[in-house]
Every structure is written in structure tokens, then in C-alpha cells.
C-alpha positions as a LaTeX table, in Angstrom:
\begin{tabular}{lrrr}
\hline
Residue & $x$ (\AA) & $y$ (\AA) & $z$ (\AA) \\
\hline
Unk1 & $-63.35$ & $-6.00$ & $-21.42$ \\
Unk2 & $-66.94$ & $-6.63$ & $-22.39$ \\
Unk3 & $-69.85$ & $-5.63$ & $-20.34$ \\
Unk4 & $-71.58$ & $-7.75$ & $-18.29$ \\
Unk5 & $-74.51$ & $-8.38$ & $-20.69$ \\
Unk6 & $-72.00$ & $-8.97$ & $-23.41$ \\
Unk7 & $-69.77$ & $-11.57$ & $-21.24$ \\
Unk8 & $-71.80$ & $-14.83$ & $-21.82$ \\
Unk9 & $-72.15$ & $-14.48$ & $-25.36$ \\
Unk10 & $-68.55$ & $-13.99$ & $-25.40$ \\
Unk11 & $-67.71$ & $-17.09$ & $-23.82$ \\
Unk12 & $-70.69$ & $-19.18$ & $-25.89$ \\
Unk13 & $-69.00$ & $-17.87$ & $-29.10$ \\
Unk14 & $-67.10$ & $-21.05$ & $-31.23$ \\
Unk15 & $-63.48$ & $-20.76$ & $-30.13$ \\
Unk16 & $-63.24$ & $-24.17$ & $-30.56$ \\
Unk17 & $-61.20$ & $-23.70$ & $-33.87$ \\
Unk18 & $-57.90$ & $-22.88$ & $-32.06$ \\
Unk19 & $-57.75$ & $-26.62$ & $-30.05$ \\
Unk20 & $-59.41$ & $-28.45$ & $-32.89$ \\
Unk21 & $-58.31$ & $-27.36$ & $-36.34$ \\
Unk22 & $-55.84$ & $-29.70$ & $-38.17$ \\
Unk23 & $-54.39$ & $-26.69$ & $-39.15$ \\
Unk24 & $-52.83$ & $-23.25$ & $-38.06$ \\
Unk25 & $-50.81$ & $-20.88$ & $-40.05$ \\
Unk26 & $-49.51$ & $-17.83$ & $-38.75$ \\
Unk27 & $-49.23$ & $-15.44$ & $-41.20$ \\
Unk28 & $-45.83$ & $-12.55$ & $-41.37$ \\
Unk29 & $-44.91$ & $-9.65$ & $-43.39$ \\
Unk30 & $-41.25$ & $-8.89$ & $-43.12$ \\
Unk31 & $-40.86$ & $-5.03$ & $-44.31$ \\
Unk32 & $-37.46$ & $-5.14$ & $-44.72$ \\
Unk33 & $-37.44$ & $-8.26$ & $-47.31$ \\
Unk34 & $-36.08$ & $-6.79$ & $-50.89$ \\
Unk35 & $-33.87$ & $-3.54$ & $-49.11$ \\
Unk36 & $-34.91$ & 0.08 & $-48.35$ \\
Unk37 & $-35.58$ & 0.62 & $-51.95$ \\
Unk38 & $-39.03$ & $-1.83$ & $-53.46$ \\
Unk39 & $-41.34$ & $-1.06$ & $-55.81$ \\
Unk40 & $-44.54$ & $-0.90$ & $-54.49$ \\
Unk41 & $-43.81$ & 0.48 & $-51.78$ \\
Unk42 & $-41.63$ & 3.47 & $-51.79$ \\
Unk43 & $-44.31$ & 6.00 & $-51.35$ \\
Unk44 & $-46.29$ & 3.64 & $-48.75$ \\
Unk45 & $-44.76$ & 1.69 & $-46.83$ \\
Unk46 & $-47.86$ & $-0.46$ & $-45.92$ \\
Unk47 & $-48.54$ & $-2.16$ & $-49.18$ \\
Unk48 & $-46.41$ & $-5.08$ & $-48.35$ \\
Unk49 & $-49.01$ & $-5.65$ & $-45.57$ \\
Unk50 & $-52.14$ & $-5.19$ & $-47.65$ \\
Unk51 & $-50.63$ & $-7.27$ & $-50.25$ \\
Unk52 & $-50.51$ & $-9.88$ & $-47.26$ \\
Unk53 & $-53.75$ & $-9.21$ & $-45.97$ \\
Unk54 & $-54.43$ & $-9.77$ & $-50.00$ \\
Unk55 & $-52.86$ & $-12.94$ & $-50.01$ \\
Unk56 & $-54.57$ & $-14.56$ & $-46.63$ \\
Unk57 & $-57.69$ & $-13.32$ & $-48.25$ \\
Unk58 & $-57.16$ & $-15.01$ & $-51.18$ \\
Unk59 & $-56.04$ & $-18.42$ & $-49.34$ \\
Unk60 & $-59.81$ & $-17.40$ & $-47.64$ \\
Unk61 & $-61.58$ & $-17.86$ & $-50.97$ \\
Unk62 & $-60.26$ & $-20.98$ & $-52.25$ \\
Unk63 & $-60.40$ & $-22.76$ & $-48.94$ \\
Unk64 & $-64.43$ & $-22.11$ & $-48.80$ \\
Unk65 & $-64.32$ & $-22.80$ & $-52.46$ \\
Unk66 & $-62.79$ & $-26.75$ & $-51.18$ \\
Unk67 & $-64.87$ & $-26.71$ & $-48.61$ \\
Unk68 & $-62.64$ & $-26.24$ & $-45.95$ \\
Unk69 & $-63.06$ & $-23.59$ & $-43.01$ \\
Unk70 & $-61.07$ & $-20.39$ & $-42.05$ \\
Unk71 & $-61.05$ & $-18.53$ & $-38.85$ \\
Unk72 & $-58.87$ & $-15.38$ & $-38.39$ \\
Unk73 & $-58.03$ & $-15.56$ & $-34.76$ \\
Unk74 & $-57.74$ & $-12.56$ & $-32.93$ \\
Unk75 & $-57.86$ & $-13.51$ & $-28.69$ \\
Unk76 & $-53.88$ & $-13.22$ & $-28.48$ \\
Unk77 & $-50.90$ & $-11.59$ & $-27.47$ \\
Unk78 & $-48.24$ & $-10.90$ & $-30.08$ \\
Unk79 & $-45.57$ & $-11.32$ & $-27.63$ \\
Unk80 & $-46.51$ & $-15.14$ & $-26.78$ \\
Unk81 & $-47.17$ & $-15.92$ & $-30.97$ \\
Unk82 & $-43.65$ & $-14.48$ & $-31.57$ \\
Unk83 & $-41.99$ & $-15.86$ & $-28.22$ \\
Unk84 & $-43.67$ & $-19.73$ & $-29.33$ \\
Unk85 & $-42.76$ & $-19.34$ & $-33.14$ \\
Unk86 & $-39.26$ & $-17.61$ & $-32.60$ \\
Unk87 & $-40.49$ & $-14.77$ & $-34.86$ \\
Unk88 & $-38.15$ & $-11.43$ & $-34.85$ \\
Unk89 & $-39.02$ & $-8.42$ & $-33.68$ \\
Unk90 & $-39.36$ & $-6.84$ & $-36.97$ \\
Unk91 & $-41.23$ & $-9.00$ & $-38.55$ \\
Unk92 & $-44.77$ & $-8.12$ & $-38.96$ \\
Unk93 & $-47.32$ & $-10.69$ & $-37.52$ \\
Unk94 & $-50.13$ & $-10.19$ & $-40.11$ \\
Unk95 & $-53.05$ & $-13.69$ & $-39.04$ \\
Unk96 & $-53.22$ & $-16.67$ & $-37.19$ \\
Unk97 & $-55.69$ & $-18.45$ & $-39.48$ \\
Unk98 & $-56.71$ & $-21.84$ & $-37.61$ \\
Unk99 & $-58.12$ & $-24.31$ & $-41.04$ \\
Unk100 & $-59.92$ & $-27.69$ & $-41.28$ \\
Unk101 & $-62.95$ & $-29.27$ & $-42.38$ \\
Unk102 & $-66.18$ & $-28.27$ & $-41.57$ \\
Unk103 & $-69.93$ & $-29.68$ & $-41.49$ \\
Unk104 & $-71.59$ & $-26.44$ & $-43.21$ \\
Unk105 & $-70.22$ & $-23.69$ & $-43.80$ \\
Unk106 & $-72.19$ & $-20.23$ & $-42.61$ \\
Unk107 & $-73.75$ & $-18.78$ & $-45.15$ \\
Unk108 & $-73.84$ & $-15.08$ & $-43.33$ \\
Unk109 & $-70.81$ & $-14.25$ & $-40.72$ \\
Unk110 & $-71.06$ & $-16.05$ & $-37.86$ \\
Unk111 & $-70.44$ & $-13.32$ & $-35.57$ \\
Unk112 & $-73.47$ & $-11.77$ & $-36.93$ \\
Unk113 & $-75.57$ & $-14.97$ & $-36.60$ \\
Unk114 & $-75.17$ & $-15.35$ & $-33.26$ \\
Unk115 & $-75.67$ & $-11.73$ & $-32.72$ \\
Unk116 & $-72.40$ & $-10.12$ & $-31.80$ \\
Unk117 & $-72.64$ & $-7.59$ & $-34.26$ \\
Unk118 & $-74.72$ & $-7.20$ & $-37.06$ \\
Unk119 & $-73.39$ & $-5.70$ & $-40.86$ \\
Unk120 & $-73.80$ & $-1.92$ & $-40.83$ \\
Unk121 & $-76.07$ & $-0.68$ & $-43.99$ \\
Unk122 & $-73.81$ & $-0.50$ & $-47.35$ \\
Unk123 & $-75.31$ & 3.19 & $-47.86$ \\
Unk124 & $-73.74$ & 4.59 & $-44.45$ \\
Unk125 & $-70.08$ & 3.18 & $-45.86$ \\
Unk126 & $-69.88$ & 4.17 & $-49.37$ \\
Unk127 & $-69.33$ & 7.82 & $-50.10$ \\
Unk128 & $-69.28$ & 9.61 & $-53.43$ \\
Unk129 & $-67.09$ & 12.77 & $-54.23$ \\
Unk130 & $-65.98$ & 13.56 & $-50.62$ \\
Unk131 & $-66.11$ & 12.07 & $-47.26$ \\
Unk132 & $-69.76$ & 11.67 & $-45.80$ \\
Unk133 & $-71.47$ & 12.30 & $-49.28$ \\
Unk134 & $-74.37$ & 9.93 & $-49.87$ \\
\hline
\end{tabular}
């Protein structure tokens, strides 16, 4: 997927976390849990998901805060995660968050440290008024 400059780093990037963490949690978000009918959601339909994405987000913060690292894995398939963990078709599959103990934790992302992909500038992301105001 990657070109070929790009394909090394790939593979050098810590992917360890999957075979080594003490941990894994896979993370769902079943939108039909509480009927058609939920407050919250009845004009959007996705805030049961951000509330999860909330929720892993907070689990995030207070794992750091312990010391404890978090990755977010992303290098699956949904069908294989839902085949392995029995997981209906309806349900939502929301993170696979792979947790343990760790040395040191980064103190900038690591993606960015290893140079992947560096932050973009906060001024090119926050608008004021409209879209694309500065």
C-alpha cells in the first residue's frame, strides 16, 4: 500500500504491542442497545460511537496517568476480529487497544518521532466563523 520509500519504515515501526501486551481489549458499540427510540441520539445516530470513542479515550488518560501503555491498533480486518471474538454483525467494532507496562512512555506521538508523519500546524485546523477562516 505504501510506496517503496515508505515500506521499511513501515515494517521498523513498534508492532510489537499486539504479541507482547498483557492485555487486549476490543472495544464495541452496539447501536441498537436501549430500542429505536434513545436520548442522545435521536437526531444523530453516531453519538453512541463518539461517546465510545469518548470512553476508550478516557481509559487512554488514566492508563498513562498509571503508567501503563495504550496502542490503538489499526493493521486488521474486521471480518477476522469479529469471526475470532464471535461478535454480530451489527455490532459496531469501535478499538482494539493492546495495554501493558512500559519503560518510558513517549513524550510526543510516536508515529511522529520516528517520522511517519509529523503534527500539521494548529493554525491550518482551527477555523473561526466559517470553514477555512483563519
Amino acid at each position: 500500500m505504501f510506496p517503496q520509500d515508505r515500506q521499511a519504515l513501515y515494517r521498523s515501526l513498534k508492532l510489537e504491542g499486539i504479541r507482547k501486551a498483557p492485555l487486549s481489549i476490543c472495544v464495541t458499540c452496539d447501536p441498537t442497545r436501549g430500542g429505536d427510540v434513545v436520548l442522545g441520539r435521536t437526531h444523530n445516530p453516531r453519538m453512541d460511537v463518539y461517546s465510545t470513542v469518548c470512553a476508550v479515550q478516557n481509559l487512554w488518560l488514566a492508563a498513562r496517568a498509571e503508567g501503563i501503555g495504550v496502542g490503538w491498533v489499526s493493521i486488521f480486518h474486521d471480518a477476522d476480529i469479529r469471526e475470532l471474538l464471535q461478535i454480530p454483525s451489527h455490532i459496531e467494532i469501535v478499538a482494539w487497544l493492546c495495554l501493558g507496562r512500559v519503560d518510558a512512555l513517549y513524550s510526543e506521538p510516536e508515529l511522529a518521532l520516528r517520522g511517519w508523519r509529523q503534527r500539521l500546524p494548529l493554525e491550518d485546523l482551527v477555523f473561526r466563523d466559517s470553514w477555512g477562516a483563519r
